[in-house]
XYZ file of C-alpha atoms in Angstrom:
668
model
C 109.289 97.240 113.530
C 107.365 99.753 113.978
C 106.629 101.029 117.847
C 103.562 101.273 119.796
C 103.122 104.069 121.471
C 100.575 104.654 124.699
C 97.593 107.369 124.450
C 95.617 108.518 127.731
C 92.522 105.991 128.386
C 89.450 107.228 127.584
C 88.205 108.168 130.324
C 91.403 110.692 130.587
C 89.544 111.611 126.999
C 86.691 111.942 128.273
C 87.238 114.434 131.095
C 89.087 116.606 128.955
C 86.499 117.035 126.395
C 83.972 118.388 129.179
C 86.364 121.402 129.107
C 86.584 122.429 125.302
C 87.979 126.007 125.896
C 90.854 124.341 127.330
C 91.356 120.996 125.544
C 90.990 122.984 121.907
C 92.312 126.079 122.981
C 95.138 126.911 120.293
C 94.080 124.138 118.292
C 91.178 123.619 116.221
C 89.576 127.259 116.352
C 86.107 125.165 115.358
C 85.933 122.554 118.000
C 87.111 124.661 120.763
C 83.599 126.573 120.509
C 81.968 123.291 120.150
C 80.729 120.928 123.083
C 80.579 117.136 122.987
C 77.142 114.849 122.924
C 75.958 113.448 125.957
C 74.022 110.380 126.082
C 70.710 111.534 127.142
C 70.689 115.878 128.668
C 72.065 116.833 131.509
C 74.142 113.542 131.493
C 77.582 112.907 132.338
C 78.136 109.959 130.423
C 79.508 111.467 127.304
C 78.420 109.831 123.807
C 81.442 107.780 122.784
C 82.267 103.999 120.720
C 85.386 102.409 121.252
C 87.752 100.132 119.063
C 91.255 98.752 119.612
C 93.240 101.801 118.500
C 90.765 104.339 119.256
C 87.986 105.690 120.571
C 85.430 108.316 118.890
C 82.899 110.947 120.850
C 79.710 112.787 119.193
C 80.988 116.271 118.982
C 78.616 119.417 118.117
C 79.744 122.709 116.480
C 77.866 125.746 115.973
C 79.860 128.127 113.355
C 79.430 125.617 111.163
C 76.073 123.865 112.588
C 76.969 119.996 112.416
C 78.065 117.162 114.132
C 81.479 115.933 114.186
C 83.020 112.582 115.138
C 86.643 113.253 116.816
C 88.626 110.314 117.041
C 91.376 109.941 119.694
C 93.719 107.317 119.858
C 94.539 104.968 122.545
C 97.161 103.732 120.112
C 99.047 103.547 117.253
C 102.451 102.591 115.360
C 104.726 104.960 114.957
C 103.927 105.457 111.537
C 100.240 107.072 112.428
C 101.173 110.439 111.509
C 102.505 109.745 108.219
C 99.360 107.614 107.048
C 96.902 109.919 108.379
C 98.974 113.417 107.125
C 99.126 111.657 104.035
C 95.291 110.651 104.044
C 94.032 113.847 104.807
C 95.807 115.542 101.610
C 94.392 113.285 99.418
C 90.614 112.007 100.118
C 89.532 115.341 98.901
C 91.313 115.064 94.847
C 90.185 111.082 94.134
C 87.448 110.327 92.042
C 85.654 108.536 94.693
C 85.811 110.801 97.525
C 81.981 110.804 97.746
C 82.321 107.448 99.532
C 84.365 109.458 102.156
C 83.720 111.733 105.157
C 84.899 115.002 105.430
C 88.297 114.406 106.911
C 91.164 116.043 108.695
C 94.088 114.581 110.692
C 95.647 117.197 114.086
C 98.754 116.633 114.890
C 97.818 118.529 117.617
C 94.512 117.747 118.467
C 93.456 118.114 121.798
C 95.091 118.636 125.348
C 95.013 115.960 127.945
C 96.144 116.751 131.101
C 98.967 119.440 129.781
C 99.810 117.579 126.950
C 98.923 117.981 123.354
C 97.929 114.742 121.532
C 96.965 114.193 117.633
C 93.060 113.600 116.547
C 91.654 113.100 113.587
C 88.051 115.143 112.956
C 85.565 113.860 110.808
C 82.458 114.540 109.297
C 79.444 112.917 111.088
C 78.254 109.923 109.195
C 74.179 110.038 108.991
C 72.275 106.480 108.302
C 73.003 103.323 109.889
C 75.645 100.632 109.753
C 75.538 98.185 107.440
C 74.114 95.491 109.477
C 71.610 97.755 111.187
C 70.163 98.753 108.107
C 70.233 94.801 106.603
C 68.318 93.683 109.592
C 65.793 96.986 109.729
C 64.761 95.920 106.183
C 64.746 92.091 106.346
C 61.052 92.022 104.222
C 61.792 94.315 101.733
C 63.044 92.937 99.039
C 63.732 95.688 96.760
C 65.477 97.744 99.555
C 68.132 94.939 100.130
C 68.470 94.670 95.984
C 69.510 98.474 95.973
C 71.780 97.718 98.720
C 73.218 95.024 96.955
C 73.678 96.882 93.667
C 74.863 100.104 95.053
C 77.983 98.000 96.949
C 78.768 96.360 93.534
C 79.351 100.286 92.103
C 81.378 101.161 95.238
C 83.964 97.806 94.921
C 84.190 99.009 91.099
C 84.225 102.665 92.243
C 87.461 101.689 94.901
C 89.065 99.334 92.468
C 89.575 101.518 89.526
C 90.765 104.299 92.042
C 93.564 102.037 93.355
C 91.863 102.023 96.848
C 91.742 99.645 99.564
C 89.620 100.667 102.825
C 91.148 97.814 104.300
C 89.037 96.856 107.240
C 85.676 95.978 105.479
C 83.196 95.235 107.739
C 79.521 96.318 108.568
C 80.703 98.441 111.120
C 82.455 100.300 109.274
C 80.397 100.909 106.366
C 77.210 103.778 106.893
C 74.226 103.234 104.847
C 71.701 106.596 104.408
C 68.412 105.832 102.510
C 67.064 109.394 102.382
C 67.977 109.875 98.509
C 68.324 106.375 97.171
C 71.089 104.136 99.301
C 74.152 105.902 99.838
C 77.421 104.436 101.099
C 79.981 105.980 103.510
C 83.095 104.381 104.814
C 84.326 105.462 108.494
C 87.479 104.431 110.647
C 90.282 105.031 107.738
C 92.819 103.325 110.001
C 94.053 100.727 107.218
C 93.194 102.933 104.176
C 95.292 101.947 101.587
C 96.277 103.424 98.121
C 97.580 101.466 95.151
C 99.955 104.889 94.354
C 101.951 103.749 97.114
C 103.615 100.225 95.626
C 103.803 97.653 97.999
C 105.946 99.182 101.021
C 103.168 99.539 103.360
C 102.669 97.152 106.226
C 99.424 95.149 106.585
C 99.499 96.122 110.486
C 95.713 96.405 110.851
C 94.105 93.063 109.420
C 90.307 93.869 109.958
C 87.237 91.201 111.678
C 88.575 87.708 110.742
C 85.224 86.826 109.660
C 85.109 88.603 106.545
C 88.861 88.272 105.584
C 90.653 85.676 103.275
C 92.272 83.050 105.348
C 95.815 84.175 104.125
C 95.329 87.692 105.057
C 96.775 86.987 108.809
C 99.751 85.842 107.127
C 100.130 88.865 104.442
C 102.951 91.088 105.137
C 102.650 94.307 102.616
C 99.280 95.692 102.055
C 98.075 95.640 98.772
C 94.310 96.642 96.501
C 93.482 92.837 97.025
C 92.867 93.590 100.718
C 89.224 94.619 99.881
C 88.199 92.223 97.395
C 87.282 89.046 99.502
C 85.316 90.588 102.043
C 83.806 92.810 99.284
C 82.672 89.728 98.170
C 81.597 88.278 101.650
C 79.814 91.487 102.272
C 77.858 91.234 98.779
C 77.177 87.105 98.792
C 75.192 87.936 102.396
C 73.458 90.605 100.743
C 71.618 88.803 97.986
C 71.321 85.504 100.153
C 69.061 87.120 102.812
C 67.057 89.358 100.452
C 66.394 86.256 99.419
C 65.438 84.378 102.024
C 65.284 86.734 105.279
C 65.063 83.735 107.663
C 68.695 83.190 107.594
C 69.327 85.861 109.821
C 67.315 84.365 112.693
C 68.910 80.659 111.327
C 72.412 82.217 111.594
C 71.761 83.785 115.049
C 73.109 87.536 112.997
C 71.939 89.674 116.256
C 74.408 88.046 118.488
C 77.619 87.346 115.557
C 80.027 89.818 114.174
C 79.978 88.122 110.476
C 77.015 88.386 108.183
C 76.067 85.056 107.446
C 80.002 83.706 107.882
C 82.150 82.365 110.395
C 86.162 82.398 110.470
C 85.341 78.515 110.655
C 83.448 78.376 107.050
C 85.846 80.697 105.330
C 88.835 78.293 106.293
C 86.756 75.402 105.860
C 84.064 75.668 103.177
C 84.035 72.463 102.232
C 82.607 71.393 105.381
C 80.394 74.879 106.117
C 76.602 74.278 106.518
C 76.223 77.823 104.962
C 77.906 77.064 101.495
C 75.252 74.265 101.641
C 72.675 75.963 102.549
C 73.506 78.960 99.847
C 74.041 76.375 96.991
C 70.327 75.652 97.919
C 68.989 79.092 96.758
C 68.494 80.546 93.437
C 70.874 79.519 89.980
C 72.589 83.063 90.760
C 73.047 82.990 94.506
C 73.842 79.369 94.648
C 76.889 79.850 91.708
C 77.842 82.606 93.230
C 78.672 80.919 96.483
C 79.960 78.263 94.861
C 83.061 80.895 92.977
C 83.433 81.857 96.557
C 84.223 78.263 98.060
C 87.094 78.034 95.602
C 88.550 81.600 96.189
C 88.254 80.538 100.127
C 90.708 77.622 98.845
C 93.760 80.045 96.856
C 96.855 79.772 98.205
C 98.078 82.857 96.667
C 96.757 86.278 97.727
C 97.057 87.861 94.572
C 95.229 85.878 92.714
C 91.903 86.685 94.338
C 89.771 88.259 92.203
C 87.417 91.209 92.613
C 83.851 91.489 92.845
C 83.117 93.340 89.786
C 85.177 90.174 87.917
C 83.432 87.240 90.169
C 79.953 88.397 88.624
C 80.810 88.620 85.078
C 81.254 84.757 86.155
C 78.398 83.747 87.637
C 75.981 86.611 85.976
C 74.384 85.398 82.825
C 73.779 88.479 80.045
C 69.974 89.590 80.757
C 67.507 89.713 77.265
C 66.292 92.551 75.839
C 62.908 91.627 74.490
C 62.720 94.484 72.233
C 65.992 93.241 70.555
C 64.461 89.662 69.900
C 61.619 91.519 67.857
C 63.637 94.178 66.420
C 66.844 91.965 65.030
C 65.856 87.795 64.151
C 69.205 87.203 64.045
C 69.922 87.584 67.298
C 67.855 85.121 68.401
C 68.852 81.982 65.640
C 70.520 79.192 66.825
C 74.742 79.765 67.156
C 74.150 83.796 67.428
C 74.744 85.724 70.834
C 71.551 83.841 72.863
C 72.193 80.865 71.531
C 73.323 77.699 74.070
C 70.549 79.448 76.895
C 67.066 78.517 77.517
C 65.529 81.983 77.131
C 61.898 82.788 77.350
C 59.133 85.263 77.607
C 55.637 84.907 78.845
C 53.147 86.425 76.664
C 50.471 84.535 77.245
C 47.996 87.682 77.670
C 48.719 87.933 74.137
C 47.967 85.019 72.032
C 44.925 85.086 69.859
C 43.700 81.866 68.201
C 41.423 81.909 65.329
C 38.728 79.248 64.289
C 39.917 76.280 62.276
C 38.343 76.133 58.499
C 35.796 73.799 58.362
C 36.421 70.497 56.243
C 35.991 70.886 52.501
C 37.028 74.558 52.607
C 40.032 75.432 49.949
C 42.010 75.731 52.747
C 40.942 72.606 54.919
C 44.005 70.727 56.352
C 46.139 70.977 59.744
C 45.555 74.441 61.083
C 47.131 76.150 64.017
C 46.333 78.936 66.451
C 48.550 81.984 65.923
C 50.604 82.262 69.496
C 52.015 85.479 70.140
C 54.617 83.586 72.910
C 56.053 81.848 69.505
C 56.658 85.122 68.180
C 59.226 85.819 71.503
C 60.597 83.186 71.878
C 61.289 82.132 68.608
C 59.878 78.250 68.543
C 59.350 76.331 66.189
C 55.144 76.150 65.113
C 53.741 74.062 62.594
C 52.693 76.546 59.895
C 49.609 76.543 57.426
C 50.435 74.522 54.099
C 48.730 77.071 52.315
C 51.126 79.123 49.835
C 49.581 81.872 49.779
C 49.839 82.941 53.699
C 52.495 85.240 54.112
C 51.852 86.854 57.515
C 53.903 84.521 59.783
C 56.389 82.151 58.322
C 58.300 79.628 60.378
C 61.801 79.201 59.386
C 64.069 76.239 61.345
C 62.886 77.976 64.963
C 62.971 81.729 63.980
C 59.664 83.638 63.480
C 59.986 85.780 60.585
C 57.634 89.093 60.542
C 56.334 91.035 57.218
C 58.562 93.994 57.373
C 55.368 95.986 55.821
C 53.715 94.993 59.293
C 56.729 95.837 61.673
C 58.021 99.185 60.737
C 57.129 100.845 64.737
C 59.196 98.029 66.355
C 61.799 98.597 63.914
C 62.069 101.975 65.260
C 62.967 101.017 68.878
C 65.817 98.755 67.987
C 68.576 100.611 69.504
C 66.298 101.801 71.942
C 65.179 105.087 70.670
C 62.074 105.463 71.894
C 61.433 104.940 75.803
C 60.164 101.440 77.468
C 56.332 102.437 77.084
C 56.519 103.139 72.954
C 58.699 100.481 72.441
C 55.633 97.759 74.939
C 53.223 99.365 72.434
C 54.936 98.700 69.326
C 55.452 94.834 70.347
C 51.810 94.433 70.772
C 51.345 96.340 67.628
C 52.956 93.947 65.949
C 51.670 90.766 67.709
C 48.357 92.266 67.056
C 48.835 93.069 63.467
C 50.445 90.010 62.938
C 46.980 87.988 63.910
C 44.409 90.431 61.962
C 46.994 90.016 59.156
C 46.623 85.539 59.398
C 42.673 86.134 60.617
C 41.846 88.519 57.472
C 43.798 85.672 55.085
C 40.777 83.222 56.764
C 38.310 85.226 56.116
C 39.601 85.931 52.661
C 39.282 82.236 52.048
C 35.784 82.339 53.470
C 34.416 84.886 51.451
C 36.005 83.225 48.612
C 33.748 79.747 49.634
C 30.530 82.231 49.328
C 31.615 82.837 46.288
C 31.563 79.926 44.830
C 28.331 78.644 46.340
C 26.680 82.056 44.512
C 28.347 80.803 41.814
C 26.787 77.902 42.106
C 23.758 78.827 42.523
C 23.673 81.500 39.362
C 24.193 78.157 37.863
C 21.029 76.113 38.910
C 18.804 79.324 38.262
C 20.229 80.844 35.229
C 20.785 84.103 36.637
C 23.331 84.869 34.740
C 23.815 88.559 34.217
C 23.270 90.242 30.316
C 26.009 89.598 28.286
C 28.564 92.465 27.951
C 27.414 93.549 31.538
C 29.423 92.459 34.951
C 27.214 92.874 37.930
C 28.778 96.106 40.278
C 30.584 95.153 43.380
C 27.850 96.470 45.083
C 25.299 93.978 42.773
C 27.278 91.078 43.982
C 27.935 91.697 47.520
C 23.753 92.125 47.781
C 23.665 88.670 46.204
C 26.082 87.303 48.345
C 24.127 88.711 51.313
C 20.916 87.192 49.705
C 22.732 83.662 50.032
C 23.618 83.645 53.728
C 20.780 85.215 55.102
C 18.462 83.640 57.432
C 21.270 80.749 56.923
C 23.828 80.216 59.939
C 26.883 82.218 58.750
C 29.997 80.864 60.450
C 31.449 84.450 59.050
C 29.218 86.251 61.222
C 30.151 83.969 64.307
C 33.783 84.779 63.328
C 33.101 88.060 63.202
C 30.843 87.602 66.467
C 33.949 85.657 68.710
C 36.994 88.714 67.328
C 35.023 91.370 68.482
C 34.391 89.792 71.602
C 37.915 88.408 72.248
C 38.949 92.025 71.167
C 37.055 93.486 73.822
C 38.315 91.207 76.120
C 42.112 91.963 75.077
C 41.060 95.781 75.677
C 40.354 95.353 78.823
C 44.130 93.615 79.636
C 45.437 96.365 77.895
C 43.446 98.935 79.905
C 45.395 97.087 83.029
C 48.746 97.654 81.028
C 48.617 101.173 80.326
C 47.101 101.294 83.762
C 50.246 99.748 85.332
C 52.618 101.623 82.527
C 50.995 105.211 83.587
C 51.700 103.950 87.355
C 55.055 103.418 86.829
C 55.441 106.390 84.839
C 54.213 108.395 87.338
C 56.271 106.899 90.032
C 59.182 107.600 87.497
C 58.475 111.378 87.458
C 58.787 111.487 91.438
C 62.124 109.865 90.893
C 63.275 113.220 89.008
C 61.621 115.095 91.733
C 64.325 113.131 94.423
C 67.204 113.333 91.476
C 66.355 116.931 91.230
C 67.223 117.576 94.522
C 70.366 115.454 94.595
C 71.391 117.071 92.106
C 71.178 120.161 93.766
C 73.148 118.705 96.656
C 76.317 118.223 94.429
C 75.463 121.124 92.639
C 76.276 122.388 96.813
C 79.304 120.700 96.844
C 80.487 121.637 93.301
C 80.422 125.057 94.983
C 82.008 124.082 98.167
C 84.797 123.007 96.191
C 84.847 125.921 94.089
C 85.864 128.524 97.274
C 88.823 129.555 97.530
C 90.829 129.628 100.498
C 92.086 132.289 102.965
C 93.994 132.887 105.942
C 92.963 135.783 108.012
C 95.995 135.739 110.520
C 95.676 138.550 113.396
C 98.062 140.198 115.595
C 96.914 139.672 119.303
C 100.570 139.673 120.857
C 101.660 142.871 122.781
C 104.329 143.131 119.632
C 103.937 146.382 117.682
C 104.181 144.629 114.407
C 104.627 140.528 113.461
C 105.262 138.906 110.347
C 103.706 135.998 109.542
C 104.437 132.973 106.688
C 102.684 129.707 105.990
C 103.755 126.585 104.650
C 101.186 124.664 101.964
C 100.761 121.814 99.407
C 100.685 123.260 95.725
C 100.723 119.613 94.293
C 103.932 118.755 93.963
C 105.708 119.499 97.194
C 105.306 122.268 100.344
C 105.831 125.081 99.331
C 107.055 128.586 102.135
C 105.866 131.819 101.204
C 105.941 135.498 103.709
C 105.963 137.472 104.783
C 102.544 139.222 105.684
C 103.350 142.532 108.404
C 100.328 142.782 110.770
C 100.503 145.626 113.081
C 98.902 144.918 116.841
C 95.337 144.677 116.928
C 94.433 144.011 113.106
C 93.998 141.213 110.867
C 96.133 140.465 107.006
C 93.913 138.103 105.144
C 96.034 135.996 102.530
C 94.676 134.225 99.809
C 95.858 130.941 98.572
C 94.076 131.795 95.425
C 92.630 127.951 94.960
C 90.364 125.620 96.635
C 92.683 124.182 99.426
C 91.203 122.008 102.253
C 93.975 119.828 104.663
C 96.946 120.994 106.554
C 99.036 123.911 106.380
C 101.814 125.392 108.831
C 101.923 128.880 110.167
C 105.018 130.918 111.574
C 105.496 133.987 112.979
C 108.068 136.520 113.872
C 108.545 139.619 115.872
C 111.178 141.373 113.684
C 112.384 138.707 111.494
C 113.940 136.408 114.366
C 113.495 138.354 118.010
C 110.343 136.824 119.105
C 109.388 133.553 117.420
C 105.586 131.569 117.191
C 105.156 128.273 115.130
C 106.402 125.553 117.576
C 106.411 122.598 116.102
C 108.402 119.372 114.952
C 108.282 120.180 111.314
C 111.226 122.346 110.029
C 110.907 124.617 106.560
C 113.168 126.919 104.674
C 112.325 130.434 105.311
C 114.010 134.167 104.291
C 114.204 135.637 107.701
C 114.771 139.053 105.909
C 112.992 139.443 102.597
C 109.747 138.416 100.910
C 110.339 134.913 99.820
C 108.451 132.097 97.593
C 110.230 128.821 98.134
C 108.941 125.392 96.398
C 110.131 121.817 98.472
C 110.953 123.945 101.887
C 111.011 121.031 103.211
C 113.554 119.379 101.540
C 115.630 122.410 100.064
C 118.947 123.592 100.645
C 118.140 126.379 103.771
C 122.215 127.590 103.669
C 123.782 130.761 102.976
C 122.871 134.097 103.331
C 119.327 135.047 104.749
C 117.943 131.490 104.397
C 117.059 129.568 107.521
C 115.410 126.215 108.576
C 111.815 127.563 111.031
C 109.475 125.084 112.593
C 106.089 125.944 112.169
C 102.381 125.130 113.804
C 99.938 123.489 111.858
C 96.204 124.934 111.043
C 93.892 122.448 109.444
C 91.722 124.489 106.790
C 89.172 124.623 104.407
C 87.495 126.516 101.966
C 86.743 130.211 102.823
C 87.489 131.948 105.933
C 90.457 130.012 108.410
C 90.877 132.502 111.193
C 94.685 132.358 113.200
C 95.105 134.609 116.359
C 99.188 135.090 116.942
C 98.667 135.189 120.916
C 101.858 135.626 123.574
C 101.086 132.235 125.501
C 98.004 129.883 125.821
C 96.595 129.050 129.381
C 99.229 126.264 129.709
C 102.087 128.410 129.281
C 103.323 127.483 125.892
C 104.377 129.905 123.703
C 103.036 130.426 119.738
């Protein structure tokens, strides 16, 4: 059983923070020159928040110009120091570090009433917590949809990296939508790394309105501790996005949960919330049903991830262009068989005029409908064997390959979506005009037959051996139809009218696409800003870390040593000789962010600086470089175990001053 330690009260921490030059002297070189943020100018009250384990103060520093969250412990278990030390070292190096804030655990972090206590110094998270973000965007479905997508990606990234937060609820999730929707975690008390196996006690159970009923009985941490709250939060987001009235209906301004309470999760069959969600869209209802089943699991290790659940409940989307370019995909028994799928293309329907009875193609004539080309639904085709434009075969429309060459190029997505759309529309128009031209060909044949009949009646036969030229034949045809009611003329007139109407629709579509292109151009600028921001972070990670040892003691010369994590263990190195009033810069020759340990010595053992509870092996006579110095055998010759002071560093120059004593009389 872990031992619980008691720490100062919130009031004691607040009084100490009023005097940062004392509270952080020789403990943190950045915080000592800053100040706590007040709730209002010249207020006696500091900005703070508190929970069961710790309180957090908002703190401002000037070099660098930055806001921090200084987390001070109210109580903790005996393992907290090891936990935070491990988290401080690992977080900067994990694949999904973008979800976490700059973070340092300081074993000697703050001085309160003469005693030194640990703290966590964390970058201040800009944005709103998840609950406030949802409330502010209740009527902005697009924002909530983006939030849901970001949440799915975050959940998968954490699982892939083998990390669980351990205490997922809205107050621990910060949303920043200045450039897209970005998520950050705060509060790392329950952070779990799968690399640690199943030996870590599950002491922080989280807010129960988000936890599986079995969580309260769980003994050891595992990746599954995040799976269920990820599901609950995602289901809440998509349901509220679809029906914002749920927020007021379940009084979420005054509850800790999002839609769900402990009672809903423990007894899902009698839960009103699950019943209401079952009445929403198919996707939400399916997801709610899966969560309902998961609530009843009796084996915690069987809880599926959000990504796995979505693969079950979310159908595969249809790519409309694939249906044009690869008709085999839409055959019965193919990739999309068994699902009722349709595409609204009614704006592309063009109908040709039925042929009069008695003509060469009289019979049941059906209009050409572009919708049938997209959905592959069965049509009653024209029975004339000469018509080759559109042939209906067992529910799949086959299009003449000579008319679809543009569309076929888009099969693998080699063109932008605008070009794909133009290719699709062109195919429909080409197919329709093909059918129309065949129909007009039949009309011309009828006219030719009438001309032949007139010639025979009036004995207007051409001279033997002389066939009339094409122009003469056409002129004769025009003479026949001139002054009479020409169905050919009217059909052409109607076609022109329909084309003019379609032209207006196409112009609207082009304007809509242009608007979308303009929007994408704008997003391109945002992406460039994000790229620059990420490049800045890359540059930060490429910096090397320097330690600047300064001798501000009364001794003529002191020797400095340090210990740092080299990727495999704690390595000790020394000595660097620093004369009084001077400084000596040491390059760690790597991008190092985290905790290291410092020791100073006068004449190699006469006077020492570096009091602490961690011991490391050094050589008190010669220069040394010792791997795993906290575990190395340190006996014989000039090897000796010495204690060292902790020092939090980051890429760039970090200053460490050796002084005789601090203001409390503690030697360093």
